[in-house]
PDB file of C-alpha atoms and ligand atoms in Angstrom:
ATOM      1  CA  MET A   1       0.000   0.000   0.000  1.00  0.00           C
ATOM      2  CA  VAL A   2       1.283   3.425  -0.885  1.00  0.00           C
ATOM      3  CA  LYS A   3       1.064   6.227   1.625  1.00  0.00           C
ATOM      4  CA  ILE A   4       1.374   9.869   0.572  1.00  0.00           C
ATOM      5  CA  ARG A   5       2.443  12.460   3.130  1.00  0.00           C
ATOM      6  CA  LYS A   6       3.974  15.921   3.313  1.00  0.00           C
ATOM      7  CA  ALA A   7       7.759  15.869   3.007  1.00  0.00           C
ATOM      8  CA  VAL A   8       9.705  16.886   6.115  1.00  0.00           C
ATOM      9  CA  LEU A   9      13.329  17.937   6.478  1.00  0.00           C
ATOM     10  CA  GLU A  10      14.355  14.430   7.567  1.00  0.00           C
ATOM     11  CA  ASP A  11      13.171  13.125   4.169  1.00  0.00           C
ATOM     12  CA  ALA A  12      15.869  15.080   2.301  1.00  0.00           C
ATOM     13  CA  PRO A  13      18.372  12.167   1.990  1.00  0.00           C
ATOM     14  CA  ALA A  14      15.703   9.676   0.876  1.00  0.00           C
ATOM     15  CA  ILE A  15      14.230  12.117  -1.638  1.00  0.00           C
ATOM     16  CA  ALA A  16      17.741  12.707  -3.028  1.00  0.00           C
ATOM     17  CA  VAL A  17      18.243   8.955  -3.515  1.00  0.00           C
ATOM     18  CA  VAL A  18      14.946   8.709  -5.437  1.00  0.00           C
ATOM     19  CA  HIS A  19      15.691  11.906  -7.377  1.00  0.00           C
ATOM     20  CA  VAL A  20      19.038  10.664  -8.695  1.00  0.00           C
ATOM     21  CA  ALA A  21      17.890   7.071  -9.303  1.00  0.00           C
ATOM     22  CA  ALA A  22      14.739   8.204 -11.102  1.00  0.00           C
ATOM     23  CA  TRP A  23      16.705  10.629 -13.296  1.00  0.00           C
ATOM     24  CA  ARG A  24      19.044   7.822 -14.316  1.00  0.00           C
ATOM     25  CA  GLU A  25      16.100   5.521 -15.022  1.00  0.00           C
ATOM     26  CA  ALA A  26      13.968   8.063 -16.837  1.00  0.00           C
ATOM     27  CA  TYR A  27      16.480  10.094 -18.804  1.00  0.00           C
ATOM     28  CA  ARG A  28      18.906   7.466 -20.143  1.00  0.00           C
ATOM     29  CA  GLY A  29      18.979   8.137 -23.865  1.00  0.00           C
ATOM     30  CA  VAL A  30      17.241  11.486 -23.382  1.00  0.00           C
ATOM     31  CA  VAL A  31      20.038  13.440 -21.646  1.00  0.00           C
ATOM     32  CA  SER A  32      23.726  12.592 -22.010  1.00  0.00           C
ATOM     33  CA  GLU A  33      25.444   9.796 -20.058  1.00  0.00           C
ATOM     34  CA  GLU A  34      27.958  12.349 -18.826  1.00  0.00           C
ATOM     35  CA  ILE A  35      25.237  14.365 -17.102  1.00  0.00           C
ATOM     36  CA  LEU A  36      23.609  11.257 -15.638  1.00  0.00           C
ATOM     37  CA  LYS A  37      26.963  10.067 -14.300  1.00  0.00           C
ATOM     38  CA  SER A  38      27.724  13.428 -12.739  1.00  0.00           C
ATOM     39  CA  LEU A  39      24.553  13.456 -10.608  1.00  0.00           C
ATOM     40  CA  SER A  40      25.387  13.373  -6.917  1.00  0.00           C
ATOM     41  CA  ILE A  41      23.093  12.117  -4.155  1.00  0.00           C
ATOM     42  CA  LYS A  42      25.058  14.167  -1.624  1.00  0.00           C
ATOM     43  CA  ARG A  43      24.598  17.391  -3.608  1.00  0.00           C
ATOM     44  CA  ARG A  44      20.902  16.673  -4.183  1.00  0.00           C
ATOM     45  CA  ALA A  45      20.407  15.950  -0.474  1.00  0.00           C
ATOM     46  CA  GLU A  46      21.980  19.315   0.380  1.00  0.00           C
ATOM     47  CA  GLN A  47      19.659  21.031  -2.104  1.00  0.00           C
ATOM     48  CA  TRP A  48      16.666  19.265  -0.570  1.00  0.00           C
ATOM     49  CA  VAL A  49      17.748  20.221   2.966  1.00  0.00           C
ATOM     50  CA  ASN A  50      17.921  23.842   1.794  1.00  0.00           C
ATOM     51  CA  SER A  51      14.536  23.623   0.039  1.00  0.00           C
ATOM     52  CA  LEU A  52      12.687  21.937   2.873  1.00  0.00           C
ATOM     53  CA  SER A  53      14.088  24.182   5.591  1.00  0.00           C
ATOM     54  CA  ASP A  54      13.482  27.530   3.908  1.00  0.00           C
ATOM     55  CA  GLU A  55       9.950  28.855   4.423  1.00  0.00           C
ATOM     56  CA  SER A  56      10.362  31.319   1.571  1.00  0.00           C
ATOM     57  CA  TYR A  57      11.820  28.937  -0.987  1.00  0.00           C
ATOM     58  CA  PRO A  58       9.464  28.447  -3.982  1.00  0.00           C
ATOM     59  CA  TYR A  59      10.342  24.738  -4.393  1.00  0.00           C
ATOM     60  CA  ARG A  60       9.799  23.738  -0.754  1.00  0.00           C
ATOM     61  CA  ARG A  61       6.272  22.323  -0.998  1.00  0.00           C
ATOM     62  CA  ALA A  62       6.639  18.588  -1.477  1.00  0.00           C
ATOM     63  CA  PHE A  63       4.952  15.262  -0.888  1.00  0.00           C
ATOM     64  CA  VAL A  64       6.575  11.866  -0.607  1.00  0.00           C
ATOM     65  CA  ALA A  65       5.137   8.455  -1.425  1.00  0.00           C
ATOM     66  CA  GLU A  66       6.097   5.670   0.946  1.00  0.00           C
ATOM     67  CA  MET A  67       5.886   2.005   0.207  1.00  0.00           C
ATOM     68  CA  ASN A  68       6.749  -0.451   2.979  1.00  0.00           C
ATOM     69  CA  GLY A  69       8.272   2.432   4.937  1.00  0.00           C
ATOM     70  CA  GLN A  70      10.596   3.467   2.077  1.00  0.00           C
ATOM     71  CA  VAL A  71      10.314   6.634   0.017  1.00  0.00           C
ATOM     72  CA  SER A  72       9.431   5.447  -3.489  1.00  0.00           C
ATOM     73  CA  GLY A  73       8.502   8.773  -5.072  1.00  0.00           C
ATOM     74  CA  PHE A  74       7.993  12.469  -4.548  1.00  0.00           C
ATOM     75  CA  ALA A  75       6.464  15.553  -6.110  1.00  0.00           C
ATOM     76  CA  ASN A  76       6.961  19.256  -5.485  1.00  0.00           C
ATOM     77  CA  TYR A  77       5.072  22.335  -6.554  1.00  0.00           C
ATOM     78  CA  GLY A  78       4.827  26.103  -6.170  1.00  0.00           C
ATOM     79  CA  PRO A  79       4.201  29.311  -8.089  1.00  0.00           C
ATOM     80  CA  PRO A  80       5.204  28.981 -11.775  1.00  0.00           C
ATOM     81  CA  GLN A  81       8.832  29.794 -12.572  1.00  0.00           C
ATOM     82  CA  ASP A  82       7.601  31.601 -15.660  1.00  0.00           C
ATOM     83  CA  ASN A  83       4.021  32.749 -15.337  1.00  0.00           C
ATOM     84  CA  SER A  84       3.574  33.951 -18.887  1.00  0.00           C
ATOM     85  CA  LEU A  85       1.163  31.054 -19.483  1.00  0.00           C
ATOM     86  CA  GLY A  86      -1.211  32.362 -16.811  1.00  0.00           C
ATOM     87  CA  PHE A  87      -1.394  29.422 -14.415  1.00  0.00           C
ATOM     88  CA  ASP A  88      -1.617  29.650 -10.609  1.00  0.00           C
ATOM     89  CA  GLY A  89       0.643  26.728  -9.781  1.00  0.00           C
ATOM     90  CA  GLU A  90       3.346  24.572 -11.303  1.00  0.00           C
ATOM     91  CA  LEU A  91       4.077  20.929 -10.653  1.00  0.00           C
ATOM     92  CA  PHE A  92       7.869  21.242 -10.664  1.00  0.00           C
ATOM     93  CA  ALA A  93       8.785  17.589 -10.495  1.00  0.00           C
ATOM     94  CA  ILE A  94       7.301  14.170  -9.973  1.00  0.00           C
ATOM     95  CA  TYR A  95       9.400  11.028  -9.817  1.00  0.00           C
ATOM     96  CA  VAL A  96       8.454   7.485  -8.898  1.00  0.00           C
ATOM     97  CA  LEU A  97      11.089   4.745  -8.838  1.00  0.00           C
ATOM     98  CA  ARG A  98      10.653   2.338 -11.714  1.00  0.00           C
ATOM     99  CA  ASN A  99       9.921  -0.659  -9.477  1.00  0.00           C
ATOM    100  CA  ALA A 100       7.081   1.299  -7.841  1.00  0.00           C
ATOM    101  CA  GLN A 101       5.499   2.615 -11.060  1.00  0.00           C
ATOM    102  CA  ASN A 102       2.121   1.652 -12.527  1.00  0.00           C
ATOM    103  CA  GLN A 103       0.552   1.130  -9.118  1.00  0.00           C
ATOM    104  CA  GLY A 104      -1.218   4.475  -8.807  1.00  0.00           C
ATOM    105  CA  THR A 105       1.555   6.269  -6.892  1.00  0.00           C
ATOM    106  CA  GLY A 106       2.058   9.032  -9.470  1.00  0.00           C
ATOM    107  CA  LYS A 107      -1.672   9.694  -9.622  1.00  0.00           C
ATOM    108  CA  GLU A 108      -1.945   9.854  -5.802  1.00  0.00           C
ATOM    109  CA  LEU A 109       0.979  12.300  -5.670  1.00  0.00           C
ATOM    110  CA  VAL A 110      -0.680  14.547  -8.262  1.00  0.00           C
ATOM    111  CA  TYR A 111      -3.992  14.401  -6.308  1.00  0.00           C
ATOM    112  CA  GLU A 112      -2.190  15.636  -3.190  1.00  0.00           C
ATOM    113  CA  VAL A 113      -0.466  18.396  -5.165  1.00  0.00           C
ATOM    114  CA  VAL A 114      -3.843  19.481  -6.587  1.00  0.00           C
ATOM    115  CA  LYS A 115      -5.325  19.450  -3.071  1.00  0.00           C
ATOM    116  CA  GLY A 116      -2.345  21.474  -1.795  1.00  0.00           C
ATOM    117  CA  MET A 117      -2.792  24.028  -4.576  1.00  0.00           C
ATOM    118  CA  ARG A 118      -6.504  24.351  -3.934  1.00  0.00           C
ATOM    119  CA  GLU A 119      -5.827  24.938  -0.224  1.00  0.00           C
ATOM    120  CA  LEU A 120      -3.682  27.883  -1.318  1.00  0.00           C
ATOM    121  CA  GLY A 121      -6.599  29.176  -3.403  1.00  0.00           C
ATOM    122  CA  TRP A 122      -4.916  28.237  -6.670  1.00  0.00           C
ATOM    123  CA  ASN A 123      -7.210  26.886  -9.324  1.00  0.00           C
ATOM    124  CA  SER A 124      -5.000  26.013 -12.272  1.00  0.00           C
ATOM    125  CA  MET A 125      -1.833  23.962 -12.688  1.00  0.00           C
ATOM    126  CA  MET A 126       0.843  23.434 -15.300  1.00  0.00           C
ATOM    127  CA  VAL A 127       3.886  21.241 -15.736  1.00  0.00           C
ATOM    128  CA  TRP A 128       6.936  21.289 -18.014  1.00  0.00           C
ATOM    129  CA  VAL A 129       8.212  17.943 -19.276  1.00  0.00           C
ATOM    130  CA  LEU A 130      10.966  16.980 -21.711  1.00  0.00           C
ATOM    131  CA  LYS A 131       9.492  16.500 -25.166  1.00  0.00           C
ATOM    132  CA  ASP A 132      11.191  13.113 -25.554  1.00  0.00           C
ATOM    133  CA  ASN A 133      10.042  11.853 -22.157  1.00  0.00           C
ATOM    134  CA  PRO A 134       7.545   8.978 -22.540  1.00  0.00           C
ATOM    135  CA  SER A 135       5.990  10.104 -19.230  1.00  0.00           C
ATOM    136  CA  ARG A 136       4.188  12.811 -21.200  1.00  0.00           C
ATOM    137  CA  GLY A 137       1.500  10.163 -21.614  1.00  0.00           C
ATOM    138  CA  PHE A 138       0.902  10.278 -17.858  1.00  0.00           C
ATOM    139  CA  TYR A 139      -0.072  13.969 -17.986  1.00  0.00           C
ATOM    140  CA  GLU A 140      -2.273  13.333 -21.004  1.00  0.00           C
ATOM    141  CA  ARG A 141      -3.943  10.470 -19.117  1.00  0.00           C
ATOM    142  CA  LEU A 142      -4.629  12.894 -16.231  1.00  0.00           C
ATOM    143  CA  GLY A 143      -6.364  15.305 -18.600  1.00  0.00           C
ATOM    144  CA  GLY A 144      -3.549  17.802 -19.138  1.00  0.00           C
ATOM    145  CA  TRP A 145      -3.816  20.009 -22.235  1.00  0.00           C
ATOM    146  CA  TYR A 146      -0.782  20.616 -24.410  1.00  0.00           C
ATOM    147  CA  LEU A 147       0.109  24.295 -24.003  1.00  0.00           C
ATOM    148  CA  ALA A 148       3.510  25.260 -25.365  1.00  0.00           C
ATOM    149  CA  GLU A 149       7.101  24.334 -26.108  1.00  0.00           C
ATOM    150  CA  ARG A 150      10.391  25.906 -25.045  1.00  0.00           C
ATOM    151  CA  SER A 151      14.108  25.300 -25.462  1.00  0.00           C
ATOM    152  CA  ILE A 152      16.165  24.641 -22.348  1.00  0.00           C
ATOM    153  CA  GLU A 153      19.679  23.523 -21.498  1.00  0.00           C
ATOM    154  CA  ILE A 154      20.633  20.724 -19.138  1.00  0.00           C
ATOM    155  CA  GLY A 155      24.361  20.685 -18.416  1.00  0.00           C
ATOM    156  CA  GLY A 156      24.975  22.759 -21.534  1.00  0.00           C
ATOM    157  CA  GLU A 157      22.927  20.419 -23.770  1.00  0.00           C
ATOM    158  CA  PRO A 158      20.012  21.895 -25.717  1.00  0.00           C
ATOM    159  CA  LEU A 159      16.671  20.125 -25.118  1.00  0.00           C
ATOM    160  CA  ILE A 160      13.007  20.848 -25.792  1.00  0.00           C
ATOM    161  CA  GLU A 161      10.340  20.879 -23.100  1.00  0.00           C
ATOM    162  CA  VAL A 162       6.590  20.911 -23.557  1.00  0.00           C
ATOM    163  CA  ALA A 163       4.009  22.261 -21.114  1.00  0.00           C
ATOM    164  CA  TYR A 164       0.696  20.708 -20.112  1.00  0.00           C
ATOM    165  CA  GLY A 165      -2.004  22.510 -18.194  1.00  0.00           C
ATOM    166  CA  TRP A 166      -5.191  22.045 -16.193  1.00  0.00           C
ATOM    167  CA  ARG A 167      -7.259  25.242 -16.271  1.00  0.00           C
ATOM    168  CA  ASP A 168      -9.805  24.312 -13.608  1.00  0.00           C
ATOM    169  CA  LEU A 169      -8.621  22.191 -10.703  1.00  0.00           C
ATOM    170  CA  ASN A 170     -12.207  21.897  -9.433  1.00  0.00           C
ATOM    171  CA  LYS A 171     -12.714  19.572 -12.361  1.00  0.00           C
ATOM    172  CA  PHE A 172      -9.475  17.645 -11.856  1.00  0.00           C
ATOM    173  CA  SER A 173     -10.107  13.918 -11.920  1.00  0.00           C
ATOM    174  CA  ALA A 174      -8.433  10.860 -13.322  1.00  0.00           C
TER     175      ALA A 174
HETATM  176  C1  COA B   1       5.289   9.702 -14.745  1.00  0.00           C
HETATM  177  C2  COA B   1       5.261   8.917 -13.447  1.00  0.00           C
HETATM  178  C3  COA B   1       5.384   9.885 -12.266  1.00  0.00           C
HETATM  179  C4  COA B   1       3.920   8.170 -13.338  1.00  0.00           C
HETATM  180  O1  COA B   1       3.859   7.507 -12.091  1.00  0.00           O
HETATM  181  P1  COA B   1       3.179   6.070 -11.892  1.00  0.00           P
HETATM  182  O2  COA B   1       3.107   5.812 -10.420  1.00  0.00           O
HETATM  183  O3  COA B   1       3.857   5.080 -12.734  1.00  0.00           O
HETATM  184  O4  COA B   1       1.738   6.356 -12.514  1.00  0.00           O
HETATM  185  P2  COA B   1       0.322   5.749 -12.049  1.00  0.00           P
HETATM  186  O5  COA B   1       0.481   4.300 -11.756  1.00  0.00           O
HETATM  187  O6  COA B   1      -0.247   6.604 -10.976  1.00  0.00           O
HETATM  188  O7  COA B   1      -0.523   5.940 -13.372  1.00  0.00           O
HETATM  189  C5  COA B   1      -1.726   6.683 -13.445  1.00  0.00           C
HETATM  190  C6  COA B   1      -2.359   6.486 -14.801  1.00  0.00           C
HETATM  191  O8  COA B   1      -1.493   7.046 -15.801  1.00  0.00           O
HETATM  192  C7  COA B   1      -1.139   6.036 -16.761  1.00  0.00           C
HETATM  193  N1  COA B   1       0.265   6.232 -17.123  1.00  0.00           N
HETATM  194  C8  COA B   1       1.342   6.202 -16.308  1.00  0.00           C
HETATM  195  N2  COA B   1       2.476   6.451 -17.016  1.00  0.00           N
HETATM  196  C9  COA B   1       2.075   6.612 -18.305  1.00  0.00           C
HETATM  197  C10 COA B   1       2.771   6.883 -19.522  1.00  0.00           C
HETATM  198  N3  COA B   1       4.100   7.034 -19.543  1.00  0.00           N
HETATM  199  N4  COA B   1       2.051   6.984 -20.661  1.00  0.00           N
HETATM  200  C11 COA B   1       0.701   6.866 -20.653  1.00  0.00           C
HETATM  201  N5  COA B   1      -0.021   6.614 -19.516  1.00  0.00           N
HETATM  202  C12 COA B   1       0.663   6.489 -18.371  1.00  0.00           C
HETATM  203  C13 COA B   1      -1.319   4.714 -16.039  1.00  0.00           C
HETATM  204  O9  COA B   1      -1.530   3.672 -16.940  1.00  0.00           O
HETATM  205  C14 COA B   1      -2.514   5.001 -15.166  1.00  0.00           C
HETATM  206  O10 COA B   1      -3.686   4.905 -15.946  1.00  0.00           O
HETATM  207  P3  COA B   1      -5.061   4.319 -15.306  1.00  0.00           P
HETATM  208  O11 COA B   1      -5.464   5.308 -14.243  1.00  0.00           O
HETATM  209  O12 COA B   1      -5.963   4.279 -16.462  1.00  0.00           O
HETATM  210  O13 COA B   1      -4.720   2.990 -14.727  1.00  0.00           O
HETATM  211  C15 COA B   1       6.377   7.855 -13.405  1.00  0.00           C
HETATM  212  O14 COA B   1       6.266   7.029 -14.543  1.00  0.00           O
HETATM  213  C16 COA B   1       7.771   8.437 -13.363  1.00  0.00           C
HETATM  214  O15 COA B   1       8.280   8.786 -12.299  1.00  0.00           O
HETATM  215  N6  COA B   1       8.419   8.505 -14.532  1.00  0.00           N
HETATM  216  C17 COA B   1       9.812   8.885 -14.589  1.00  0.00           C
HETATM  217  C18 COA B   1      10.076  10.300 -14.157  1.00  0.00           C
HETATM  218  C19 COA B   1       9.426  11.322 -15.023  1.00  0.00           C
HETATM  219  O16 COA B   1       9.576  11.284 -16.221  1.00  0.00           O
HETATM  220  N7  COA B   1       8.690  12.259 -14.390  1.00  0.00           N
HETATM  221  C20 COA B   1       7.986  13.294 -15.101  1.00  0.00           C
HETATM  222  C21 COA B   1       8.852  14.416 -15.461  1.00  0.00           C
HETATM  223  S1  COA B   1       8.985  15.657 -14.185  1.00  0.00           S
END
């Protein structure tokens, strides 16, 4: 059984482990091997400690999914980095370890994020995802509308991201 709860500071190391492992699982063949190799759990854990301990940090709002007492996924959200698309909130990241996927964890994490946004009075949500990421299908399955494309760089490599949006979170359902 998966349990979703708010992330606390003590979760930083476990979230970092999932973050790095899920990047390596999800982005092999999408971003370069060099970048995947250079990812550091220690550095990620420090970033997560900073995020989760800073009340003013835009990336601090996060949920973790626990399976058998182990963190198997997480999601974080906040005000959009670029609000030119006119959405109240952005799902910044969602990662579920491969061996925990396809069991409803991702959907439960997104439900909690939507609930968290609605508690803040936000009524619309968007997400950016790499164009070549097969997980785009997940957002489409959850009713996200294709919004836009942009060019980004990861470790100096040019990549394309696409945005999906949900205009009315009152109607959010899966
Ligand atoms: C995307 C991700 C979070 C989905 O999590 P998950 O726990 O596997 O998803 P769920 O089991 O909750 O799936 C919910 C629904 O979406 C569907 N779905 C999941 N991944 C899908 C995909 N890649 N394409 C199409 N549909 C998908 C499921 O079949 C399920 O449908 P159902 O409700 O009809 O049964 C997970 O695959 C993941 O972490 N991927 C790698 C990281 C990543 O790319 N994250 C997104 C970029 S920030």
